[in-house]
PDB file of C-alpha atoms in Angstrom:
ATOM      1  CA  MET A  16       3.618 122.393  39.246  1.00  0.00           C
ATOM      2  CA  PHE A  17       2.915 124.105  42.598  1.00  0.00           C
ATOM      3  CA  TYR A  18       3.504 127.935  42.521  1.00  0.00           C
ATOM      4  CA  GLY A  19       4.202 129.212  45.986  1.00  0.00           C
ATOM      5  CA  GLY A  20       6.869 130.712  47.991  1.00  0.00           C
ATOM      6  CA  SER A  21       6.642 134.194  46.487  1.00  0.00           C
ATOM      7  CA  ALA A  22       2.795 133.742  46.428  1.00  0.00           C
ATOM      8  CA  VAL A  23       2.856 133.921  42.710  1.00  0.00           C
ATOM      9  CA  ILE A  24      -0.014 132.357  41.135  1.00  0.00           C
ATOM     10  CA  VAL A  25       1.393 131.407  37.670  1.00  0.00           C
ATOM     11  CA  LEU A  26      -1.949 129.741  36.732  1.00  0.00           C
ATOM     12  CA  ALA A  27      -1.999 132.034  33.867  1.00  0.00           C
ATOM     13  CA  GLU A  28       0.697 130.301  31.936  1.00  0.00           C
ATOM     14  CA  ALA A  29      -0.369 126.779  32.681  1.00  0.00           C
ATOM     15  CA  CYS A  30      -4.023 127.416  32.362  1.00  0.00           C
ATOM     16  CA  GLY A  31      -3.965 129.459  28.976  1.00  0.00           C
ATOM     17  CA  VAL A  32      -4.846 132.735  30.668  1.00  0.00           C
ATOM     18  CA  GLY A  33      -2.125 134.888  28.911  1.00  0.00           C
ATOM     19  CA  TYR A  34       1.048 134.741  30.867  1.00  0.00           C
ATOM     20  CA  ARG A  35       3.972 133.782  28.663  1.00  0.00           C
ATOM     21  CA  GLY A  36       6.869 133.969  30.890  1.00  0.00           C
ATOM     22  CA  ALA A  37       8.159 137.488  29.795  1.00  0.00           C
ATOM     23  CA  VAL A  38       5.732 139.562  31.818  1.00  0.00           C
ATOM     24  CA  ALA A  39       5.837 139.026  35.544  1.00  0.00           C
ATOM     25  CA  PRO A  40       2.774 137.091  37.001  1.00  0.00           C
ATOM     26  CA  GLU A  41       1.845 140.205  39.181  1.00  0.00           C
ATOM     27  CA  GLU A  42       1.551 142.364  36.211  1.00  0.00           C
ATOM     28  CA  ASN A  43      -1.235 140.035  34.861  1.00  0.00           C
ATOM     29  CA  GLY A  44      -2.956 140.233  38.238  1.00  0.00           C
ATOM     30  CA  PHE A  45      -2.085 136.806  39.103  1.00  0.00           C
ATOM     31  CA  ALA A  46      -0.174 137.455  42.481  1.00  0.00           C
ATOM     32  CA  MET A  47      -1.988 136.287  45.490  1.00  0.00           C
ATOM     33  CA  ARG A  48      -3.540 139.545  47.111  1.00  0.00           C
ATOM     34  CA  ARG A  49      -3.702 138.243  50.574  1.00  0.00           C
ATOM     35  CA  LYS A  50      -0.195 136.765  50.901  1.00  0.00           C
ATOM     36  CA  GLU A  51      -0.495 136.291  54.675  1.00  0.00           C
ATOM     37  CA  ARG A  52      -3.418 133.705  53.622  1.00  0.00           C
ATOM     38  CA  GLU A  53      -1.234 131.592  51.285  1.00  0.00           C
ATOM     39  CA  VAL A  54      -0.545 128.057  52.129  1.00  0.00           C
ATOM     40  CA  THR A  55       2.744 126.582  50.932  1.00  0.00           C
ATOM     41  CA  ASP A  56       3.434 123.954  53.296  1.00  0.00           C
ATOM     42  CA  GLN A  57       2.831 120.508  51.549  1.00  0.00           C
ATOM     43  CA  ALA A  58       1.732 118.847  54.714  1.00  0.00           C
ATOM     44  CA  GLU A  59      -0.842 121.540  55.145  1.00  0.00           C
ATOM     45  CA  ILE A  60      -1.951 121.428  51.701  1.00  0.00           C
ATOM     46  CA  ALA A  61      -2.325 117.712  51.891  1.00  0.00           C
ATOM     47  CA  ALA A  62      -4.275 118.162  55.195  1.00  0.00           C
ATOM     48  CA  ILE A  63      -6.739 120.605  53.217  1.00  0.00           C
ATOM     49  CA  LEU A  64      -7.101 118.000  50.501  1.00  0.00           C
ATOM     50  CA  LYS A  65      -7.678 115.233  53.070  1.00  0.00           C
ATOM     51  CA  GLU A  66     -10.358 117.225  54.946  1.00  0.00           C
ATOM     52  CA  ALA A  67     -12.346 118.478  51.812  1.00  0.00           C
ATOM     53  CA  GLU A  68     -15.134 116.300  50.633  1.00  0.00           C
ATOM     54  CA  ILE A  69     -16.088 117.882  47.027  1.00  0.00           C
ATOM     55  CA  LEU A  70     -13.897 118.512  44.075  1.00  0.00           C
ATOM     56  CA  ARG A  71     -15.712 121.226  41.921  1.00  0.00           C
ATOM     57  CA  LEU A  72     -14.334 120.739  38.385  1.00  0.00           C
ATOM     58  CA  ALA A  73     -14.853 123.389  35.618  1.00  0.00           C
ATOM     59  CA  LEU A  74     -14.654 122.022  32.208  1.00  0.00           C
ATOM     60  CA  ASN A  75     -14.590 123.769  28.811  1.00  0.00           C
ATOM     61  CA  ASN A  76     -17.931 123.464  27.047  1.00  0.00           C
ATOM     62  CA  GLY A  77     -18.396 126.006  24.328  1.00  0.00           C
ATOM     63  CA  PRO A  78     -19.667 129.451  25.489  1.00  0.00           C
ATOM     64  CA  TYR A  79     -20.023 128.401  29.105  1.00  0.00           C
ATOM     65  CA  PRO A  80     -18.111 126.202  31.559  1.00  0.00           C
ATOM     66  CA  TYR A  81     -19.470 122.891  32.657  1.00  0.00           C
ATOM     67  CA  LEU A  82     -19.084 122.819  36.394  1.00  0.00           C
ATOM     68  CA  LEU A  83     -19.411 119.413  38.228  1.00  0.00           C
ATOM     69  CA  PRO A  84     -19.080 118.604  41.877  1.00  0.00           C
ATOM     70  CA  VAL A  85     -17.537 115.192  42.186  1.00  0.00           C
ATOM     71  CA  ASN A  86     -16.099 112.944  44.884  1.00  0.00           C
ATOM     72  CA  PHE A  87     -12.328 112.804  44.578  1.00  0.00           C
ATOM     73  CA  ALA A  88      -9.016 111.420  45.923  1.00  0.00           C
ATOM     74  CA  PHE A  89      -5.685 112.510  45.365  1.00  0.00           C
ATOM     75  CA  THR A  90      -1.800 112.134  45.298  1.00  0.00           C
ATOM     76  CA  LEU A  91       0.525 114.806  46.261  1.00  0.00           C
ATOM     77  CA  GLU A  92       4.171 113.808  46.006  1.00  0.00           C
ATOM     78  CA  THR A  93       6.989 116.654  45.943  1.00  0.00           C
ATOM     79  CA  ASN A  94       4.409 119.323  44.664  1.00  0.00           C
ATOM     80  CA  ARG A  95       3.049 117.150  41.935  1.00  0.00           C
ATOM     81  CA  LEU A  96      -0.744 116.910  42.448  1.00  0.00           C
ATOM     82  CA  THR A  97      -3.141 114.502  40.797  1.00  0.00           C
ATOM     83  CA  LEU A  98      -6.805 114.453  41.369  1.00  0.00           C
ATOM     84  CA  PHE A  99      -9.055 111.395  40.774  1.00  0.00           C
ATOM     85  CA  PHE A 100     -12.844 111.126  40.358  1.00  0.00           C
ATOM     86  CA  HIS A 101     -15.266 108.543  39.011  1.00  0.00           C
ATOM     87  CA  SER A 102     -18.594 108.568  37.175  1.00  0.00           C
ATOM     88  CA  ALA A 103     -20.746 106.226  35.088  1.00  0.00           C
ATOM     89  CA  ARG A 104     -19.199 105.228  31.858  1.00  0.00           C
ATOM     90  CA  GLN A 105     -21.708 107.390  29.768  1.00  0.00           C
ATOM     91  CA  GLY A 106     -22.995 110.985  30.104  1.00  0.00           C
ATOM     92  CA  GLY A 107     -22.538 114.567  29.214  1.00  0.00           C
ATOM     93  CA  LYS A 108     -19.138 114.950  31.137  1.00  0.00           C
ATOM     94  CA  HIS A 109     -17.411 112.319  28.874  1.00  0.00           C
ATOM     95  CA  ASP A 110     -18.269 114.246  25.654  1.00  0.00           C
ATOM     96  CA  VAL A 111     -17.160 117.377  27.090  1.00  0.00           C
ATOM     97  CA  ILE A 112     -13.810 115.901  28.276  1.00  0.00           C
ATOM     98  CA  ARG A 113     -13.320 114.379  24.838  1.00  0.00           C
ATOM     99  CA  ARG A 114     -13.672 117.570  23.132  1.00  0.00           C
ATOM    100  CA  ASP A 115     -11.384 119.576  25.454  1.00  0.00           C
ATOM    101  CA  ASN A 116      -9.764 118.039  28.353  1.00  0.00           C
ATOM    102  CA  ARG A 117      -8.446 121.277  29.982  1.00  0.00           C
ATOM    103  CA  ALA A 118      -9.882 121.889  33.493  1.00  0.00           C
ATOM    104  CA  ALA A 119      -9.763 124.179  36.341  1.00  0.00           C
ATOM    105  CA  PHE A 120     -10.794 123.025  39.797  1.00  0.00           C
ATOM    106  CA  GLU A 121     -11.499 124.282  43.268  1.00  0.00           C
ATOM    107  CA  ILE A 122     -11.647 122.269  46.524  1.00  0.00           C
ATOM    108  CA  ASP A 123     -12.506 123.716  50.025  1.00  0.00           C
ATOM    109  CA  CYS A 124     -13.089 123.038  53.682  1.00  0.00           C
ATOM    110  CA  ARG A 125     -13.204 124.541  56.939  1.00  0.00           C
ATOM    111  CA  CYS A 126     -15.828 126.805  55.824  1.00  0.00           C
ATOM    112  CA  ARG A 127     -17.641 129.052  58.483  1.00  0.00           C
ATOM    113  CA  LEU A 128     -19.289 132.290  59.030  1.00  0.00           C
ATOM    114  CA  LEU A 129     -17.199 134.813  60.989  1.00  0.00           C
ATOM    115  CA  PRO A 130     -19.973 137.076  62.295  1.00  0.00           C
ATOM    116  CA  SER A 131     -19.290 140.614  63.243  1.00  0.00           C
ATOM    117  CA  HIS A 132     -20.469 142.839  65.888  1.00  0.00           C
ATOM    118  CA  ALA A 133     -23.968 144.249  65.507  1.00  0.00           C
ATOM    119  CA  ASP A 134     -22.584 147.699  65.163  1.00  0.00           C
ATOM    120  CA  ASN A 135     -20.582 146.734  62.015  1.00  0.00           C
ATOM    121  CA  PRO A 136     -22.188 143.976  59.919  1.00  0.00           C
ATOM    122  CA  CYS A 137     -19.751 144.889  56.994  1.00  0.00           C
ATOM    123  CA  ALA A 138     -16.960 143.406  59.069  1.00  0.00           C
ATOM    124  CA  THR A 139     -18.582 139.789  58.653  1.00  0.00           C
ATOM    125  CA  GLY A 140     -16.053 137.506  57.233  1.00  0.00           C
ATOM    126  CA  PHE A 141     -15.843 133.918  56.261  1.00  0.00           C
ATOM    127  CA  ALA A 142     -13.157 131.374  57.385  1.00  0.00           C
ATOM    128  CA  TYR A 143     -11.832 128.736  54.684  1.00  0.00           C
ATOM    129  CA  ALA A 144      -9.061 126.520  53.323  1.00  0.00           C
ATOM    130  CA  SER A 145      -9.099 126.052  49.583  1.00  0.00           C
ATOM    131  CA  VAL A 146      -6.780 124.663  46.976  1.00  0.00           C
ATOM    132  CA  ILE A 147      -7.464 126.039  43.345  1.00  0.00           C
ATOM    133  CA  GLY A 148      -5.729 124.949  40.081  1.00  0.00           C
ATOM    134  CA  CYS A 149      -5.925 123.860  36.417  1.00  0.00           C
ATOM    135  CA  GLY A 150      -4.773 120.910  34.597  1.00  0.00           C
ATOM    136  CA  THR A 151      -5.755 118.265  32.017  1.00  0.00           C
ATOM    137  CA  VAL A 152      -8.066 115.396  32.440  1.00  0.00           C
ATOM    138  CA  GLU A 153      -7.323 111.902  31.104  1.00  0.00           C
ATOM    139  CA  PRO A 154      -9.036 108.679  31.498  1.00  0.00           C
ATOM    140  CA  VAL A 155      -7.446 106.146  33.996  1.00  0.00           C
ATOM    141  CA  PRO A 156      -6.219 103.235  32.133  1.00  0.00           C
ATOM    142  CA  GLU A 157      -8.483  99.964  32.873  1.00  0.00           C
ATOM    143  CA  GLU A 158      -5.688  98.224  34.678  1.00  0.00           C
ATOM    144  CA  GLU A 159      -5.502 100.997  37.157  1.00  0.00           C
ATOM    145  CA  LYS A 160      -9.173 101.611  37.905  1.00  0.00           C
ATOM    146  CA  GLU A 161      -9.400  99.332  40.925  1.00  0.00           C
ATOM    147  CA  GLN A 162      -6.751 101.109  42.754  1.00  0.00           C
ATOM    148  CA  VAL A 163      -8.211 104.518  41.756  1.00  0.00           C
ATOM    149  CA  LEU A 164     -11.603 103.316  43.168  1.00  0.00           C
ATOM    150  CA  LEU A 165     -10.133 101.985  46.344  1.00  0.00           C
ATOM    151  CA  ARG A 166      -8.225 105.470  46.791  1.00  0.00           C
ATOM    152  CA  LEU A 167     -11.635 107.123  46.391  1.00  0.00           C
ATOM    153  CA  LEU A 168     -13.234 104.990  49.054  1.00  0.00           C
ATOM    154  CA  ALA A 169     -10.246 105.451  51.364  1.00  0.00           C
ATOM    155  CA  HIS A 170     -10.661 109.271  51.061  1.00  0.00           C
ATOM    156  CA  TYR A 171     -14.254 108.879  52.520  1.00  0.00           C
ATOM    157  CA  GLY A 172     -13.214 106.475  55.073  1.00  0.00           C
ATOM    158  CA  VAL A 173     -14.386 103.311  53.605  1.00  0.00           C
ATOM    159  CA  ASP A 174     -11.656 100.380  54.097  1.00  0.00           C
ATOM    160  CA  ALA A 175     -11.828  98.207  51.214  1.00  0.00           C
ATOM    161  CA  ARG A 176      -9.410  95.674  49.821  1.00  0.00           C
ATOM    162  CA  HIS A 177     -10.786  94.869  46.484  1.00  0.00           C
ATOM    163  CA  LEU A 178     -13.800  95.491  44.392  1.00  0.00           C
ATOM    164  CA  ASP A 179     -16.304  93.535  42.521  1.00  0.00           C
ATOM    165  CA  PRO A 180     -14.796  93.481  38.844  1.00  0.00           C
ATOM    166  CA  ALA A 181     -18.295  94.004  37.292  1.00  0.00           C
ATOM    167  CA  HIS A 182     -18.729  97.199  39.333  1.00  0.00           C
ATOM    168  CA  VAL A 183     -15.009  98.250  38.198  1.00  0.00           C
ATOM    169  CA  ALA A 184     -15.859  97.548  34.530  1.00  0.00           C
ATOM    170  CA  ALA A 185     -19.070  99.765  34.696  1.00  0.00           C
ATOM    171  CA  THR A 186     -17.283 102.634  36.130  1.00  0.00           C
ATOM    172  CA  ALA A 187     -15.255 105.367  34.356  1.00  0.00           C
ATOM    173  CA  CYS A 188     -12.295 106.932  36.341  1.00  0.00           C
ATOM    174  CA  TYR A 189     -10.264 110.046  35.517  1.00  0.00           C
ATOM    175  CA  ALA A 190      -7.178 111.601  36.505  1.00  0.00           C
ATOM    176  CA  VAL A 191      -6.650 115.465  36.686  1.00  0.00           C
ATOM    177  CA  HIS A 192      -3.175 115.921  35.967  1.00  0.00           C
ATOM    178  CA  VAL A 193      -2.747 119.335  37.835  1.00  0.00           C
ATOM    179  CA  HIS A 194      -0.408 121.812  35.931  1.00  0.00           C
ATOM    180  CA  ALA A 195      -0.537 124.514  38.590  1.00  0.00           C
ATOM    181  CA  TYR A 196      -2.229 125.140  41.982  1.00  0.00           C
ATOM    182  CA  THR A 197      -2.352 127.499  44.900  1.00  0.00           C
ATOM    183  CA  ALA A 198      -3.571 127.098  48.406  1.00  0.00           C
ATOM    184  CA  LYS A 199      -5.056 129.585  50.657  1.00  0.00           C
ATOM    185  CA  GLN A 200      -6.902 129.705  54.177  1.00  0.00           C
ATOM    186  CA  HIS A 201      -8.403 132.044  56.412  1.00  0.00           C
ATOM    187  CA  VAL A 202      -8.772 130.868  59.793  1.00  0.00           C
ATOM    188  CA  GLY A 203     -10.528 133.874  61.334  1.00  0.00           C
TER     189      GLY A 203
END
């Protein structure tokens, strides 16, 4: 679910951070501090996702998070966001996901330094657009993998109609079913 409008980031409940519905999210520190930077328009959120190149996925791996930068694709329909990524069929991330499929993510683009005047270097800032959230990671069913891989290629400008079945079979695909997300930008 997308949490926007009043700029409430109810990532807490969906992501298991402590919000239980009886306490206002602002009281738990999950309200967006810079409300003027919040992005709620779905077309603009989709534009951020289309422009971004890397999905940073944080998985639960015991005492420390397991952070992965991965290529991605997405669907965004009526505030329902699903992210897709692929990998080899073996490796550490597969074991981590099998043990605990909860994840947090960050996607950003339009990043650039906003230099200040020489007399006030502390006023230096940074422009960006980002989407953050949380959800659960699930393997994509075998019969849907080719379509996911084609969507991934399309995200990066590769126009493909079909893929070699051997390559599809050798690839693992995952969907991040996003439970909550928010978007923000600073244009400078």
